[in-house]
PDB file of C-alpha atoms and ligand atoms in Angstrom:
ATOM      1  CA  UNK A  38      -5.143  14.071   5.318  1.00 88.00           C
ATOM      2  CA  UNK A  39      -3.082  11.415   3.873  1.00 97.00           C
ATOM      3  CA  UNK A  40      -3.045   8.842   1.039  1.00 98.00           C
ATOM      4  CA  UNK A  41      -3.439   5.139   1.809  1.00 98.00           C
ATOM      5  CA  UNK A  42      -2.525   1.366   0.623  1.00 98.00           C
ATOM      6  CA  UNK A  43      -5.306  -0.403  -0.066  1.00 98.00           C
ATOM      7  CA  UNK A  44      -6.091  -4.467  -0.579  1.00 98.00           C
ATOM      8  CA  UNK A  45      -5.114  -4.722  -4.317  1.00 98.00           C
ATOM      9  CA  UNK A  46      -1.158  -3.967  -2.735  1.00 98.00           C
ATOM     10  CA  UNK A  47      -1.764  -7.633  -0.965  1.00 98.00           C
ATOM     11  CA  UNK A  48       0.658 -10.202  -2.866  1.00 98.00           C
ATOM     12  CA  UNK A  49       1.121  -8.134  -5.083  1.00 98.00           C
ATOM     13  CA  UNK A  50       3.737  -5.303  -3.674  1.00 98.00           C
ATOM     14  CA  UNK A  51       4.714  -3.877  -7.023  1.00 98.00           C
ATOM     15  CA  UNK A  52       6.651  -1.171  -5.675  1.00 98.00           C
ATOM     16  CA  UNK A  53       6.596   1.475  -8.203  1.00 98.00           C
ATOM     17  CA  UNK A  54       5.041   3.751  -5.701  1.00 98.00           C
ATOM     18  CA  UNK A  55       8.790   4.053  -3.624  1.00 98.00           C
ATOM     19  CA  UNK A  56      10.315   5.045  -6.723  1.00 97.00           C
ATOM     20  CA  UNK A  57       8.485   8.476  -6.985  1.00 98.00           C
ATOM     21  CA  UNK A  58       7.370   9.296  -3.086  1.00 98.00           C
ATOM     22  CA  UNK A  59       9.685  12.670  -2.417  1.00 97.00           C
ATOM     23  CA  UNK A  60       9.343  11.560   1.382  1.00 97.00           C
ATOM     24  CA  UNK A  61      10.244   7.760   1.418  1.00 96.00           C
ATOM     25  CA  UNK A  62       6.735   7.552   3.640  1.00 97.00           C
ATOM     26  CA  UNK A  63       6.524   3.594   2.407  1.00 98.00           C
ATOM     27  CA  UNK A  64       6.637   1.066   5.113  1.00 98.00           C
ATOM     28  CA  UNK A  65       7.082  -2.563   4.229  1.00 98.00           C
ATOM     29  CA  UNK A  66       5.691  -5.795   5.155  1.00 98.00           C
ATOM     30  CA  UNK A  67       6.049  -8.999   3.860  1.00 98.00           C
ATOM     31  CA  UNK A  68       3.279  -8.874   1.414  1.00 98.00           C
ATOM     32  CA  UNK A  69       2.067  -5.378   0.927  1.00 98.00           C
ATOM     33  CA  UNK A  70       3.089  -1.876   2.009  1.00 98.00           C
ATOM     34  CA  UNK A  71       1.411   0.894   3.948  1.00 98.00           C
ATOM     35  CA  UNK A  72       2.161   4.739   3.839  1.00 98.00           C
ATOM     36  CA  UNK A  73       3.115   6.391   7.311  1.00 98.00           C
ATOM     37  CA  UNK A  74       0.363   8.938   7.674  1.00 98.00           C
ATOM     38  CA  UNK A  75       2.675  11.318   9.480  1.00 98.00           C
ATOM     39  CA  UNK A  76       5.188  11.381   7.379  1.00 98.00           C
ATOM     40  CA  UNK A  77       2.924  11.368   3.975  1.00 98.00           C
ATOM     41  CA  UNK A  78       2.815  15.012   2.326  1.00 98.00           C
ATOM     42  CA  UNK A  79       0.009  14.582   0.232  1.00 98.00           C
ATOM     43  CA  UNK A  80       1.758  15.207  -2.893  1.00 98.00           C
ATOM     44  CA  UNK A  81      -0.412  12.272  -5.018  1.00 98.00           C
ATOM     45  CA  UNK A  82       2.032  11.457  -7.439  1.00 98.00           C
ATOM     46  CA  UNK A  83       2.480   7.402  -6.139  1.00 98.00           C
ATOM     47  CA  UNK A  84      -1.229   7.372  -7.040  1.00 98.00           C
ATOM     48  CA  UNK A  85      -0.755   6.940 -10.867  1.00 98.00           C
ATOM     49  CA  UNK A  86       2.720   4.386 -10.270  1.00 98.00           C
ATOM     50  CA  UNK A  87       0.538   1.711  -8.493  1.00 98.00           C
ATOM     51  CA  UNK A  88      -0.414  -0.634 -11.630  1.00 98.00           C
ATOM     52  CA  UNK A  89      -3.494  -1.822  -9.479  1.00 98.00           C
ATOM     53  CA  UNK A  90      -4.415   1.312  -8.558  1.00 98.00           C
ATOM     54  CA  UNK A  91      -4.239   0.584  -4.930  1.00 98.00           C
ATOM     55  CA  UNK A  92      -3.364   4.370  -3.136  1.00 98.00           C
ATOM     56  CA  UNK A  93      -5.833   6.242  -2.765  1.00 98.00           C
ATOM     57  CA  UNK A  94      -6.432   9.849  -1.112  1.00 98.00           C
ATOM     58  CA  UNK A  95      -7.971   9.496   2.382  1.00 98.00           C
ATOM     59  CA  UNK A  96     -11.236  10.899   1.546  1.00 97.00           C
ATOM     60  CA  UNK A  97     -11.732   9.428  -2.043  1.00 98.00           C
ATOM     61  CA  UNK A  98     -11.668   5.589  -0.112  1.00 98.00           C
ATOM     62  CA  UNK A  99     -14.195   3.117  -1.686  1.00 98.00           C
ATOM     63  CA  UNK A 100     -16.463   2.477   0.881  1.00 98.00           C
ATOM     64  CA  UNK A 101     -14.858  -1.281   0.541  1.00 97.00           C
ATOM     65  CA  UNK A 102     -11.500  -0.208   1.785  1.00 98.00           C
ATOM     66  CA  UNK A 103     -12.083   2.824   4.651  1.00 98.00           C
ATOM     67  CA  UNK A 104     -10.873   0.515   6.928  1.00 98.00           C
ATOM     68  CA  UNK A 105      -7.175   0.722   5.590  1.00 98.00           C
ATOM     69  CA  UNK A 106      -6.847   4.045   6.711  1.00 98.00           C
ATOM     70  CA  UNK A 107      -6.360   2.585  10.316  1.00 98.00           C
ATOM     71  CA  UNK A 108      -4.583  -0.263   9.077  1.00 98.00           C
ATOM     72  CA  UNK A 109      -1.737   1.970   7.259  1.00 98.00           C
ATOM     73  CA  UNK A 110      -1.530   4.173  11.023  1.00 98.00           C
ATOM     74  CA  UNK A 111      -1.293   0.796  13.234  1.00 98.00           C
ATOM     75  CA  UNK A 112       1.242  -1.483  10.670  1.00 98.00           C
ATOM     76  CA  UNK A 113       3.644   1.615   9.689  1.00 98.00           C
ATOM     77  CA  UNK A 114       4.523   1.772  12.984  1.00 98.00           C
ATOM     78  CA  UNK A 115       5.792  -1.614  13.123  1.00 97.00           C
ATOM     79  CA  UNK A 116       7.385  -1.953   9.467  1.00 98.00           C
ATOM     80  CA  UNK A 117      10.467  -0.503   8.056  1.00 98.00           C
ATOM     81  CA  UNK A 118      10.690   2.152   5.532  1.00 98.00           C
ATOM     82  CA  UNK A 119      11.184   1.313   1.755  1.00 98.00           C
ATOM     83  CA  UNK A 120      12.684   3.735  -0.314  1.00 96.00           C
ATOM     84  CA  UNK A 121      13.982   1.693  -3.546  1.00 97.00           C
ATOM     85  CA  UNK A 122      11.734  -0.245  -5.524  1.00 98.00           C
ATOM     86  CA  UNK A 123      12.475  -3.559  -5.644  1.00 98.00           C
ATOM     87  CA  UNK A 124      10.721  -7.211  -7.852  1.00 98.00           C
ATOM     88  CA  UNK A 125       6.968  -7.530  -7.737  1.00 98.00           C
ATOM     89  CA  UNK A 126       6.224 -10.276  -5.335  1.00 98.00           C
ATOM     90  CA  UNK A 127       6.665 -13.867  -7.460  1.00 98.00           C
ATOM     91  CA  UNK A 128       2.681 -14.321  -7.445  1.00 96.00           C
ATOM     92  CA  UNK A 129       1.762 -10.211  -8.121  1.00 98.00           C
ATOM     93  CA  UNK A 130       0.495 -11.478 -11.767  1.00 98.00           C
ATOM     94  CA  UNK A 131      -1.903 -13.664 -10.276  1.00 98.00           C
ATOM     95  CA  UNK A 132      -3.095 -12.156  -7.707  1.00 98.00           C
ATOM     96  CA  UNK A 133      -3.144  -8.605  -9.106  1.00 97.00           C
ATOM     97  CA  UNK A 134      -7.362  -8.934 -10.240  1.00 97.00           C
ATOM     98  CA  UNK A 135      -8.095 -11.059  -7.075  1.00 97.00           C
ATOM     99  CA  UNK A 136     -10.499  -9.393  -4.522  1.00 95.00           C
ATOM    100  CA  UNK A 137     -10.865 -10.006  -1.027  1.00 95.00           C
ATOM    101  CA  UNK A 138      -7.236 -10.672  -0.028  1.00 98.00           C
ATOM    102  CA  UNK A 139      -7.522  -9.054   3.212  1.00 97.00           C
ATOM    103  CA  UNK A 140      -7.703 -12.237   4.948  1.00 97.00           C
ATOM    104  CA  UNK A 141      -4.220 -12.946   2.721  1.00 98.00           C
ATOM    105  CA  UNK A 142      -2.258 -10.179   4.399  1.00 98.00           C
ATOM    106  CA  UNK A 143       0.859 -11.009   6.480  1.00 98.00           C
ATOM    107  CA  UNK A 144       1.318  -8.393   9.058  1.00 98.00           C
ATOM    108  CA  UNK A 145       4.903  -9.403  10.005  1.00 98.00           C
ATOM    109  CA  UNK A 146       7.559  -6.398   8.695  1.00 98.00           C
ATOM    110  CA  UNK A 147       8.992  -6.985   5.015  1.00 94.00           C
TER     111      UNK A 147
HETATM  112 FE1  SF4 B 276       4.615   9.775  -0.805  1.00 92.33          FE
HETATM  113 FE2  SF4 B 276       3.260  11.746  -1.974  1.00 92.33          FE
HETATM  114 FE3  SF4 B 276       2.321   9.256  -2.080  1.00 92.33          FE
HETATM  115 FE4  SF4 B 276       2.308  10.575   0.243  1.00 92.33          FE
HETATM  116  S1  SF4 B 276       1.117  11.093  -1.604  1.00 92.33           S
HETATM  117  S2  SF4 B 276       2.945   8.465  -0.091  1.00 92.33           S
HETATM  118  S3  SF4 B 276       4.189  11.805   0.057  1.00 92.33           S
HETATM  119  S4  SF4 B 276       4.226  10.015  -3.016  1.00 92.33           S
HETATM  120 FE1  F3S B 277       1.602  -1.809  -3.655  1.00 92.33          FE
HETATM  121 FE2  F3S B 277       1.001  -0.519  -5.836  1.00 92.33          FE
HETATM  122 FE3  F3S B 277       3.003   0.281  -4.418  1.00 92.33          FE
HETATM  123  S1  F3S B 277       0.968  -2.732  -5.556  1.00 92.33           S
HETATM  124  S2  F3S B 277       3.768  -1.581  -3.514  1.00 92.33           S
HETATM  125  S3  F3S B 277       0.892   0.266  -3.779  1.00 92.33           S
HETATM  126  S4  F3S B 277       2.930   0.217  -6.608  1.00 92.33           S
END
């Protein structure tokens, strides 16, 4: 099991998830970030930080997002880890209620 980054993260990347992970499991790309599945310990407690409610537990994924499970496997091998927050993205107010921004996410490393 694991928790996972969903699409509300995209352009948003609040970052008040890093703050409280015990594990620093939070890698970073340039417009979202995904949670290392090996390292997660399935503690929960980034789940109530995310102001968009992005994380989810593995097997509590909207049907709309089970496909971010692979995502965060495949792209937290590639970013770095993130263990401070840091600023919101500038545009995270306006795109915070947007859906669909799958097609928005950058995959390059943050
Ligand atoms: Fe980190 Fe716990 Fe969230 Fe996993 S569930 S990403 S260990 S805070
Ligand atoms: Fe993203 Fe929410 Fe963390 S927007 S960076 S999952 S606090």
């Amino acid at each position: 099991m694991t928790f996972v980054v969903t699409e509300p993260c995209i352009k948003c990347k609040y970052t008040d998830c890093v703050g409280v992970c015990p594990v620093a499991c939070f890698k970073e790309g340039a417009n979202m970030l995904v949670i290392d599945p090996d390292e997660c310990i399935d503690c929960g407690v980034c789940v109530d930080e995310c102001p968009v409610t992005a994380i989810y537990p593995e097997e509590e994924l909207p049907d709309k997002y089970k496909s971010y499970t692979e995502l965060n496997a495949k792209l937290s091998q590639n970013w770095p880890t993130i263990d401070e927050p840091k600023d919101p993205l500038a545009d995270a107010e306006e795109f915070k209620d947007v859906e669909s921004k799958l097609e928005m996410l950058d995959e390059n490393a943050g």
